[in-house]
Amino acid sequence: QVQLQEAGPGLVKPSETLSLTCTVSGGSMNSYYWSWIRQPPGKGLEYIGYIHNSGSTNYNPSLKSRVTISVDTSKNQFSLKLRSVTAADTAVYYCARDPWGSSFPWGQGTLVTVSS
Amino acid sequence: DVVMTQSPLSLPVTLGQPASISCRSSQSLVYSDGNTYLNWFQQRPGQSPRRLIYKVSNRDSGVPDRFSGSGSGTDFTLKISRVEAEDVGVYYCMQATHWLWTFGQGTKVEIK
């Protein structure tokens, strides 16, 4: 059974870069799309973007200028970088696999607070 | 972007009674492969979202059969046949047909 786990700093200063890594265990990353999703406290869910194991990406247009998602299949990991963060980027960040199949594993989520 | 509109946004229910949540999309969710990529999620208080239903009406593994999904095109429904205490939480529909994949606003289910 595939499991995902997010890791990264829980506190980031305004204007700096948020960096998170998702480690995939229990299965291969090949032939799947890997996503980042976020949820501000008390609010709804928003897709940030996804990456295929081949390296192709697609990003939320509202975040595209600040986001980079990358993959390292040798480590079974994919990563998120969000630049120039503000308080509006405070959220629980989830990593997940693609949403189309009979299994849709998510990480447990990690809260990232943007504050000085 | 495809806008997903849920109703109601708040749903007080009596234990043992049925409940129904509607989700409408701003455009058809039928993909070129013929599938409709409409998912339903449950988020219990303090927990991560958990998918209940995929491709409109398929239950995920371990999901009780009191949960069912139906619909087509732009109109979809999640039904709980008999609400139990553990069903309290926020329910989201989500489309994965058109990028940017998008969620509804959420429907909060609570016990009367």
Short mmCIF file of C-alpha atoms in Angstrom, two decimals:
data_model
loop_
_atom_site.label_atom_id
_atom_site.label_comp_id
_atom_site.label_asym_id
_atom_site.label_seq_id
_atom_site.Cartn_x
_atom_site.Cartn_y
_atom_site.Cartn_z
CA GLN A 1 0.00 0.00 0.00
CA VAL A 2 1.45 3.31 -1.09
CA GLN A 3 2.06 5.84 1.67
CA LEU A 4 3.09 9.48 1.40
CA GLN A 5 4.76 11.67 4.02
CA GLU A 6 5.39 15.39 3.86
CA ALA A 7 8.41 16.97 5.50
CA GLY A 8 9.71 20.49 5.84
CA PRO A 9 9.86 23.57 8.06
CA GLY A 10 6.69 24.48 9.90
CA LEU A 11 7.55 28.19 9.96
CA VAL A 12 8.67 30.35 7.07
CA LYS A 13 9.33 34.09 7.09
CA PRO A 14 7.47 36.40 4.72
CA SER A 15 9.19 36.89 1.34
CA GLU A 16 11.19 33.68 1.79
CA THR A 17 10.77 30.31 0.05
CA LEU A 18 8.60 27.50 1.38
CA SER A 19 10.20 24.11 0.67
CA LEU A 20 8.54 20.76 1.27
CA THR A 21 9.39 17.20 0.31
CA CYS A 22 7.05 14.25 -0.04
CA THR A 23 8.47 10.75 0.37
CA VAL A 24 6.62 7.91 -1.32
CA SER A 25 6.87 4.44 0.17
CA GLY A 26 5.32 1.08 -0.57
CA GLY A 27 5.22 1.51 -4.30
CA SER A 28 6.82 2.90 -7.42
CA MET A 29 6.56 6.49 -8.59
CA ASN A 30 6.61 5.41 -12.21
CA SER A 31 3.65 6.15 -14.47
CA TYR A 32 1.86 8.32 -11.93
CA TYR A 33 1.22 12.01 -11.41
CA TRP A 34 2.17 13.46 -8.04
CA SER A 35 0.41 16.50 -6.62
CA TRP A 36 0.55 19.18 -3.99
CA ILE A 37 -2.67 20.45 -2.43
CA ARG A 38 -3.13 23.01 0.32
CA GLN A 39 -5.81 24.03 2.81
CA PRO A 40 -5.66 27.33 4.69
CA PRO A 41 -6.88 27.05 8.29
CA GLY A 42 -10.66 26.77 8.36
CA LYS A 43 -10.95 27.00 4.57
CA GLY A 44 -11.27 24.75 1.54
CA LEU A 45 -8.87 22.78 -0.60
CA GLU A 46 -6.75 24.10 -3.47
CA TYR A 47 -4.53 22.28 -5.94
CA ILE A 48 -1.06 23.78 -6.28
CA GLY A 49 0.22 21.60 -9.12
CA TYR A 50 1.41 18.22 -10.20
CA ILE A 51 4.41 16.49 -11.72
CA HIS A 52 4.70 13.26 -13.69
CA ASN A 53 7.58 10.94 -12.96
CA SER A 54 8.90 11.95 -16.40
CA GLY A 55 9.27 15.51 -15.06
CA SER A 56 6.38 17.18 -16.88
CA THR A 57 4.49 19.63 -14.70
CA ASN A 58 1.30 21.64 -14.51
CA TYR A 59 0.65 24.44 -12.05
CA ASN A 60 -2.25 26.40 -10.66
CA PRO A 61 -2.27 29.60 -12.78
CA SER A 62 -2.71 31.74 -9.68
CA LEU A 63 0.54 30.37 -8.23
CA LYS A 64 2.47 29.55 -11.38
CA SER A 65 4.91 32.46 -11.13
CA ARG A 66 6.03 31.36 -7.66
CA VAL A 67 5.88 27.55 -7.78
CA THR A 68 8.30 24.82 -8.76
CA ILE A 69 7.56 21.12 -8.33
CA SER A 70 10.36 18.65 -8.95
CA VAL A 71 10.81 14.89 -8.68
CA ASP A 72 13.66 12.57 -7.70
CA THR A 73 12.56 9.04 -8.49
CA SER A 74 15.86 7.60 -7.23
CA LYS A 75 14.88 8.78 -3.75
CA ASN A 76 11.14 8.17 -4.25
CA GLN A 77 10.53 11.84 -3.49
CA PHE A 78 8.97 14.90 -5.03
CA SER A 79 9.25 18.45 -3.80
CA LEU A 80 7.48 21.78 -3.67
CA LYS A 81 9.06 25.22 -3.66
CA LEU A 82 6.86 28.29 -3.23
CA ARG A 83 8.72 31.59 -3.45
CA SER A 84 7.99 35.01 -1.98
CA VAL A 85 5.49 33.70 0.56
CA THR A 86 3.04 35.86 2.48
CA ALA A 87 0.61 35.17 5.31
CA ALA A 88 -1.91 34.08 2.69
CA ASP A 89 0.27 31.02 2.03
CA THR A 90 -0.23 29.76 5.59
CA ALA A 91 -1.91 26.39 5.18
CA VAL A 92 -1.77 22.67 5.69
CA TYR A 93 0.11 21.30 2.69
CA TYR A 94 -0.70 17.80 1.44
CA CYS A 95 1.02 15.65 -1.10
CA ALA A 96 -1.03 13.12 -3.05
CA ARG A 97 -0.99 10.81 -6.04
CA ASP A 98 -3.14 11.38 -9.10
CA PRO A 99 -6.90 11.41 -8.47
CA TRP A 100 -8.16 9.19 -11.27
CA GLY A 101 -7.66 5.63 -10.14
CA SER A 102 -9.18 3.25 -7.63
CA SER A 103 -6.60 4.34 -5.05
CA PHE A 104 -5.85 7.97 -4.18
CA PRO A 105 -3.28 8.06 -1.39
CA TRP A 106 -2.59 11.34 0.47
CA GLY A 107 -0.05 12.35 3.04
CA GLN A 108 -1.20 13.32 6.51
CA GLY A 109 -0.43 16.99 5.78
CA THR A 110 1.96 19.47 7.31
CA LEU A 111 1.07 22.90 8.63
CA VAL A 112 3.25 25.69 7.30
CA THR A 113 2.89 29.08 8.95
CA VAL A 114 4.22 32.22 7.31
CA SER A 115 5.22 34.67 9.99
CA SER A 116 8.16 36.78 11.04
CA ASP B 1 -11.34 27.15 -14.13
CA VAL B 2 -14.22 24.75 -13.55
CA VAL B 3 -16.31 26.05 -10.66
CA MET B 4 -17.79 23.39 -8.38
CA THR B 5 -20.88 24.57 -6.47
CA GLN B 6 -22.16 22.52 -3.56
CA SER B 7 -25.47 22.76 -1.75
CA PRO B 8 -26.36 22.99 0.99
CA LEU B 9 -23.28 24.38 2.71
CA SER B 10 -24.59 23.28 6.09
CA LEU B 11 -26.60 20.11 6.66
CA PRO B 12 -27.98 19.26 10.11
CA VAL B 13 -29.17 15.66 10.11
CA THR B 14 -30.81 13.27 12.53
CA LEU B 15 -28.99 10.05 13.34
CA GLY B 16 -30.33 7.21 11.24
CA GLN B 17 -31.89 9.52 8.67
CA PRO B 18 -30.71 9.98 5.07
CA ALA B 19 -28.69 12.93 3.84
CA SER B 20 -27.97 14.27 0.39
CA ILE B 21 -25.43 16.76 -0.95
CA SER B 22 -25.57 18.28 -4.42
CA CYS B 23 -22.61 19.34 -6.53
CA ARG B 24 -22.81 21.19 -9.83
CA SER B 25 -19.95 21.95 -12.19
CA SER B 26 -19.69 24.96 -14.49
CA GLN B 27 -18.94 22.66 -17.42
CA SER B 28 -19.31 19.02 -18.31
CA LEU B 29 -16.97 16.66 -16.47
CA VAL B 30 -16.98 14.00 -19.17
CA TYR B 31 -13.39 13.44 -20.28
CA SER B 32 -12.33 12.49 -23.79
CA ASP B 33 -11.85 8.88 -22.66
CA GLY B 34 -15.54 8.69 -21.75
CA ASN B 35 -14.96 8.74 -18.00
CA THR B 36 -16.31 11.38 -15.61
CA TYR B 37 -13.71 12.23 -13.02
CA LEU B 38 -15.88 13.39 -10.17
CA ASN B 39 -14.74 12.52 -6.64
CA TRP B 40 -16.29 12.95 -3.20
CA PHE B 41 -14.23 13.47 -0.06
CA GLN B 42 -14.96 13.37 3.66
CA GLN B 43 -12.92 15.45 6.10
CA ARG B 44 -13.59 14.63 9.72
CA PRO B 45 -12.67 17.28 12.31
CA GLY B 46 -8.92 17.51 12.70
CA GLN B 47 -8.23 14.91 10.00
CA SER B 48 -6.96 14.85 6.43
CA PRO B 49 -9.48 14.49 3.62
CA ARG B 50 -10.39 10.95 2.67
CA ARG B 51 -11.83 10.06 -0.70
CA LEU B 52 -15.14 8.22 -0.54
CA ILE B 53 -16.24 8.06 -4.16
CA TYR B 54 -14.41 8.21 -7.49
CA LYS B 55 -15.68 8.46 -11.07
CA VAL B 56 -19.12 9.54 -9.84
CA SER B 57 -20.28 6.32 -8.23
CA ASN B 58 -17.39 4.02 -7.29
CA ARG B 59 -16.77 3.58 -3.59
CA ASP B 60 -13.18 3.59 -2.39
CA SER B 61 -11.93 0.57 -0.49
CA GLY B 62 -13.26 0.44 3.05
CA VAL B 63 -16.01 3.00 2.51
CA PRO B 64 -19.32 1.87 4.03
CA ASP B 65 -22.06 1.07 1.55
CA ARG B 66 -24.34 3.67 3.11
CA PHE B 67 -22.39 6.17 0.98
CA SER B 68 -23.37 6.37 -2.67
CA GLY B 69 -22.69 8.73 -5.55
CA SER B 70 -24.68 9.44 -8.66
CA GLY B 71 -25.05 11.94 -11.45
CA SER B 72 -23.75 12.81 -14.88
CA GLY B 73 -22.49 15.70 -16.95
CA THR B 74 -22.65 18.67 -14.59
CA ASP B 75 -24.98 17.48 -11.80
CA PHE B 76 -23.87 15.09 -9.08
CA THR B 77 -25.12 13.87 -5.71
CA LEU B 78 -23.64 12.20 -2.66
CA LYS B 79 -26.11 10.32 -0.50
CA ILE B 80 -25.77 8.85 2.95
CA SER B 81 -28.56 6.33 3.45
CA ARG B 82 -28.52 6.42 7.26
CA VAL B 83 -26.31 8.97 8.96
CA GLU B 84 -24.10 7.75 11.79
CA ALA B 85 -22.24 9.83 14.36
CA GLU B 86 -18.91 9.15 12.65
CA ASP B 87 -20.18 10.83 9.46
CA VAL B 88 -19.87 14.29 11.02
CA GLY B 89 -17.48 16.45 9.05
CA VAL B 90 -17.08 18.43 5.86
CA TYR B 91 -17.77 16.84 2.48
CA TYR B 92 -16.19 18.08 -0.73
CA CYS B 93 -16.79 17.26 -4.35
CA MET B 94 -13.81 17.55 -6.65
CA GLN B 95 -13.38 17.39 -10.42
CA ALA B 96 -10.29 15.89 -12.01
CA THR B 97 -11.37 16.15 -15.64
CA HIS B 98 -10.10 19.63 -16.48
CA TRP B 99 -6.88 21.15 -15.18
CA LEU B 100 -7.02 23.07 -12.81
CA TRP B 101 -8.63 20.31 -10.72
CA THR B 102 -11.02 22.02 -8.37
CA PHE B 103 -13.02 21.37 -5.21
CA GLY B 104 -16.42 22.52 -4.12
CA GLN B 105 -16.72 24.86 -1.12
CA GLY B 106 -17.57 22.03 1.23
CA THR B 107 -20.75 20.95 3.02
CA LYS B 108 -20.64 20.72 6.79
CA VAL B 109 -22.63 17.75 8.08
CA GLU B 110 -23.60 17.89 11.74
CA ILE B 111 -25.95 15.98 13.97
CA LYS B 112 -29.15 17.73 15.07
#
